[in-house]
């Protein structure tokens, strides 16, 4: 649970005033927002925990996943700085959320009145759009199309920059796209050989032919 995770992590939380549109009612409040810090691999919440909070990533990256009956992990989403996660349809969490690297997150408790808040509705629709795009990626038949779509999306979410940082590991990407880590690595190599990307290092790539990358994933 969140409280136990914070107690275990040596990084500490402290009040920090935040002015951002994701949690507008909180930003308008004179009370300072609390940014909670988590080390890489720390659990933010687990399946079965009570739902009712949203989380905004202030820095770092988060993976949201579920464990399948056979013990395999299926990562359903990655959340980067500025993005909000934690929407659930029921009263209990169905998924796990973990810090990929050292992160800071801001929490907002959802009240009954938030159900008609247009800002919360906008965030919920963005979350739905992300889920729909993920399902479209999984519908691709080839690993080449899935990885190309993933990289194009990561570039878009980071501001359409030429240099894209991948905070997640190749294993994370494999568990997200329904592939093996060997297939992901081979596909990165193939994209490099076709001069679509340049591998700067294991976590950073340079997009060389963005239009071509987008066309593969369409």
Short mmCIF file of C-alpha atoms in Angstrom, two decimals:
data_model
loop_
_atom_site.label_atom_id
_atom_site.label_comp_id
_atom_site.label_asym_id
_atom_site.label_seq_id
_atom_site.Cartn_x
_atom_site.Cartn_y
_atom_site.Cartn_z
CA UNK A 1 0.00 0.00 0.00
CA UNK A 2 1.00 3.62 -0.44
CA UNK A 3 1.63 4.30 3.23
CA UNK A 4 3.82 1.25 3.67
CA UNK A 5 5.75 2.03 0.50
CA UNK A 6 6.53 5.52 1.66
CA UNK A 7 7.61 4.21 5.02
CA UNK A 8 10.02 1.77 3.40
CA UNK A 9 11.54 4.19 0.91
CA UNK A 10 14.48 6.21 2.27
CA UNK A 11 13.51 9.10 0.01
CA UNK A 12 11.22 11.43 1.92
CA UNK A 13 8.13 13.45 1.04
CA UNK A 14 7.87 17.14 1.69
CA UNK A 15 5.38 19.95 0.95
CA UNK A 16 5.89 21.55 -2.43
CA UNK A 17 3.64 24.12 -4.03
CA UNK A 18 2.57 23.04 -7.50
CA UNK A 19 0.64 25.06 -10.06
CA UNK A 20 -0.54 22.80 -12.85
CA UNK A 21 -3.81 22.20 -14.72
CA UNK A 22 -4.08 18.49 -13.95
CA UNK A 23 -5.44 19.06 -10.45
CA UNK A 24 -7.01 22.51 -10.80
CA UNK A 25 -8.95 22.59 -7.55
CA UNK A 26 -5.84 21.56 -5.62
CA UNK A 27 -3.70 24.16 -7.38
CA UNK A 28 -6.19 26.88 -6.46
CA UNK A 29 -6.06 25.90 -2.81
CA UNK A 30 -3.77 27.84 -0.46
CA UNK A 31 -2.58 24.54 1.01
CA UNK A 32 0.73 23.33 -0.44
CA UNK A 33 0.65 20.13 -2.44
CA UNK A 34 2.60 17.14 -1.18
CA UNK A 35 5.03 15.56 -3.63
CA UNK A 36 5.79 11.96 -2.64
CA UNK A 37 9.12 10.50 -3.71
CA UNK A 38 9.68 6.85 -4.64
CA UNK A 39 12.82 4.96 -5.51
CA UNK A 40 13.09 2.88 -8.68
CA UNK A 41 11.01 -0.29 -8.32
CA UNK A 42 8.94 1.02 -5.40
CA UNK A 43 5.26 0.10 -5.36
CA UNK A 44 2.82 3.02 -5.50
CA UNK A 45 -0.28 0.86 -5.18
CA UNK A 46 -1.18 -2.81 -5.61
CA UNK A 47 -4.11 -4.79 -6.94
CA UNK A 48 -6.72 -5.03 -4.20
CA UNK A 49 -5.87 -1.68 -2.62
CA UNK A 50 -8.75 0.80 -2.26
CA UNK A 51 -9.21 3.00 -5.32
CA UNK A 52 -10.13 6.67 -5.10
CA UNK A 53 -6.90 8.57 -5.74
CA UNK A 54 -5.41 10.00 -8.89
CA UNK A 55 -1.67 10.58 -9.27
CA UNK A 56 0.18 13.10 -11.39
CA UNK A 57 3.80 12.33 -12.30
CA UNK A 58 5.93 15.36 -11.49
CA UNK A 59 9.15 13.73 -12.68
CA UNK A 60 10.30 10.24 -13.59
CA UNK A 61 8.15 7.46 -15.08
CA UNK A 62 5.62 4.90 -13.83
CA UNK A 63 4.52 1.51 -15.16
CA UNK A 64 1.01 0.15 -14.54
CA UNK A 65 0.60 -3.60 -14.93
CA UNK A 66 -1.29 -6.70 -13.94
CA UNK A 67 -0.14 -10.23 -13.21
CA UNK A 68 -1.66 -12.95 -15.35
CA UNK A 69 -2.77 -16.33 -14.02
CA UNK A 70 0.41 -17.98 -15.29
CA UNK A 71 2.61 -15.45 -13.47
CA UNK A 72 3.47 -13.35 -16.51
CA UNK A 73 3.40 -9.57 -16.27
CA UNK A 74 1.35 -7.46 -18.68
CA UNK A 75 2.24 -3.77 -18.62
CA UNK A 76 -0.80 -1.83 -19.77
CA UNK A 77 0.63 1.69 -19.61
CA UNK A 78 3.65 3.86 -18.99
CA UNK A 79 3.15 7.32 -17.50
CA UNK A 80 5.66 10.13 -17.95
CA UNK A 81 6.13 13.53 -16.33
CA UNK A 82 3.00 15.66 -16.55
CA UNK A 83 0.67 12.68 -17.02
CA UNK A 84 -2.06 11.49 -14.65
CA UNK A 85 -2.91 7.89 -13.75
CA UNK A 86 -4.96 5.94 -11.22
CA UNK A 87 -8.41 5.79 -12.81
CA UNK A 88 -10.33 2.66 -11.80
CA UNK A 89 -13.88 1.55 -12.58
CA UNK A 90 -14.43 -0.13 -9.22
CA UNK A 91 -13.71 0.52 -5.56
CA UNK A 92 -10.55 -1.62 -5.56
CA UNK A 93 -7.42 -1.45 -7.65
CA UNK A 94 -7.19 -4.01 -10.44
CA UNK A 95 -3.61 -3.15 -11.35
CA UNK A 96 -0.21 -2.51 -9.80
CA UNK A 97 1.67 0.76 -10.21
CA UNK A 98 5.46 0.95 -9.76
CA UNK A 99 8.15 3.57 -10.14
CA UNK A 100 10.38 2.80 -13.13
CA UNK A 101 13.05 5.19 -11.88
CA UNK A 102 13.25 7.74 -9.06
CA UNK A 103 9.96 9.62 -9.27
CA UNK A 104 7.92 12.35 -7.64
CA UNK A 105 4.12 12.16 -7.74
CA UNK A 106 1.33 14.36 -6.50
CA UNK A 107 -1.83 12.69 -5.21
CA UNK A 108 -5.41 13.88 -5.44
CA UNK A 109 -8.29 12.20 -3.67
CA UNK A 110 -11.41 11.91 -5.78
CA UNK A 111 -14.61 13.00 -4.08
CA UNK A 112 -18.16 12.35 -5.22
CA UNK A 113 -18.41 15.86 -6.63
CA UNK A 114 -15.44 15.21 -8.92
CA UNK A 115 -17.66 13.01 -11.03
CA UNK A 116 -18.99 16.08 -12.87
CA UNK A 117 -15.76 18.11 -12.77
CA UNK A 118 -14.92 18.90 -16.43
CA UNK A 119 -11.20 18.77 -15.66
CA UNK A 120 -11.48 15.28 -14.19
CA UNK A 121 -13.63 14.25 -17.15
CA UNK A 122 -10.93 15.53 -19.51
CA UNK A 123 -8.28 13.48 -17.71
CA UNK A 124 -10.51 10.40 -17.80
CA UNK A 125 -11.02 10.81 -21.55
CA UNK A 126 -7.26 11.17 -22.06
CA UNK A 127 -6.77 7.95 -20.10
CA UNK A 128 -9.37 6.23 -22.28
CA UNK A 129 -7.64 7.49 -25.43
CA UNK A 130 -4.31 6.09 -24.20
CA UNK A 131 -5.95 2.71 -23.58
CA UNK A 132 -7.54 2.70 -27.02
CA UNK A 133 -4.22 3.48 -28.68
CA UNK A 134 -2.58 0.66 -26.73
CA UNK A 135 -5.21 -1.80 -27.96
CA UNK A 136 -4.58 -0.66 -31.52
CA UNK A 137 -0.85 -1.30 -31.08
CA UNK A 138 -1.53 -4.82 -29.80
CA UNK A 139 -3.75 -5.43 -32.82
CA UNK A 140 -0.69 -5.09 -35.07
CA UNK A 141 0.39 -8.46 -36.41
CA UNK A 142 4.14 -7.90 -36.64
CA UNK A 143 6.67 -7.00 -33.97
CA UNK A 144 8.11 -4.44 -36.39
CA UNK A 145 4.79 -2.55 -36.49
CA UNK A 146 4.30 -2.74 -32.72
CA UNK A 147 7.75 -1.39 -31.86
CA UNK A 148 7.54 1.32 -34.52
CA UNK A 149 4.15 2.43 -33.19
CA UNK A 150 5.49 2.45 -29.64
CA UNK A 151 8.49 4.61 -30.54
CA UNK A 152 6.34 7.02 -32.54
CA UNK A 153 3.98 7.39 -29.56
CA UNK A 154 6.85 7.94 -27.12
CA UNK A 155 8.22 10.66 -29.41
CA UNK A 156 4.81 12.34 -29.53
CA UNK A 157 4.39 12.22 -25.74
CA UNK A 158 7.80 13.83 -25.28
CA UNK A 159 6.98 16.77 -27.53
CA UNK A 160 7.86 15.30 -30.94
CA UNK A 161 11.54 15.68 -30.17
CA UNK A 162 14.22 14.18 -32.38
CA UNK A 163 15.89 12.63 -29.33
CA UNK A 164 13.62 10.30 -27.35
CA UNK A 165 14.40 8.97 -23.90
CA UNK A 166 13.07 5.53 -22.96
CA UNK A 167 12.99 5.29 -19.16
CA UNK A 168 11.74 1.73 -19.36
CA UNK A 169 13.88 -1.35 -20.03
CA UNK A 170 13.67 -3.61 -23.06
CA UNK A 171 11.92 -6.15 -20.82
CA UNK A 172 9.33 -3.54 -19.89
CA UNK A 173 8.74 -2.78 -23.57
CA UNK A 174 8.42 -6.51 -24.30
CA UNK A 175 5.85 -6.98 -21.52
CA UNK A 176 3.95 -3.95 -22.82
CA UNK A 177 3.85 -5.05 -26.46
CA UNK A 178 3.30 -8.76 -25.90
CA UNK A 179 6.71 -9.70 -27.29
CA UNK A 180 9.87 -11.35 -26.02
CA UNK A 181 12.87 -9.25 -25.04
CA UNK A 182 14.87 -10.93 -27.84
CA UNK A 183 12.26 -9.87 -30.40
CA UNK A 184 12.27 -6.30 -29.11
CA UNK A 185 16.07 -6.13 -29.34
CA UNK A 186 16.08 -7.58 -32.87
CA UNK A 187 13.40 -5.10 -33.93
CA UNK A 188 15.38 -2.15 -32.60
CA UNK A 189 18.34 -3.41 -34.63
CA UNK A 190 16.20 -3.75 -37.74
CA UNK A 191 14.85 -0.19 -37.32
CA UNK A 192 18.43 0.99 -37.00
CA UNK A 193 19.55 -0.91 -40.11
CA UNK A 194 16.73 0.68 -42.10
CA UNK A 195 17.92 4.12 -40.96
CA UNK A 196 14.66 4.88 -39.19
CA UNK A 197 16.30 5.39 -35.80
CA UNK A 198 19.76 5.73 -34.30
CA UNK A 199 20.54 3.95 -31.05
CA UNK A 200 22.39 6.56 -28.96
CA UNK A 201 22.53 4.16 -26.00
CA UNK A 202 20.29 1.57 -24.36
CA UNK A 203 17.75 4.17 -23.21
CA UNK A 204 18.05 6.95 -25.79
CA UNK A 205 17.25 6.94 -29.48
CA UNK A 206 17.30 9.50 -32.27
CA UNK A 207 14.40 9.56 -34.71
CA UNK A 208 15.87 9.82 -38.21
CA UNK A 209 12.75 9.36 -40.37
CA UNK A 210 9.72 10.23 -38.30
CA UNK A 211 7.22 10.15 -41.19
CA UNK A 212 8.33 6.67 -42.21
CA UNK A 213 8.12 5.47 -38.61
CA UNK A 214 4.56 6.77 -38.34
CA UNK A 215 3.54 5.12 -41.60
CA UNK A 216 4.75 1.72 -40.38
CA UNK A 217 2.54 1.98 -37.29
CA UNK A 218 -0.54 3.27 -39.09
#
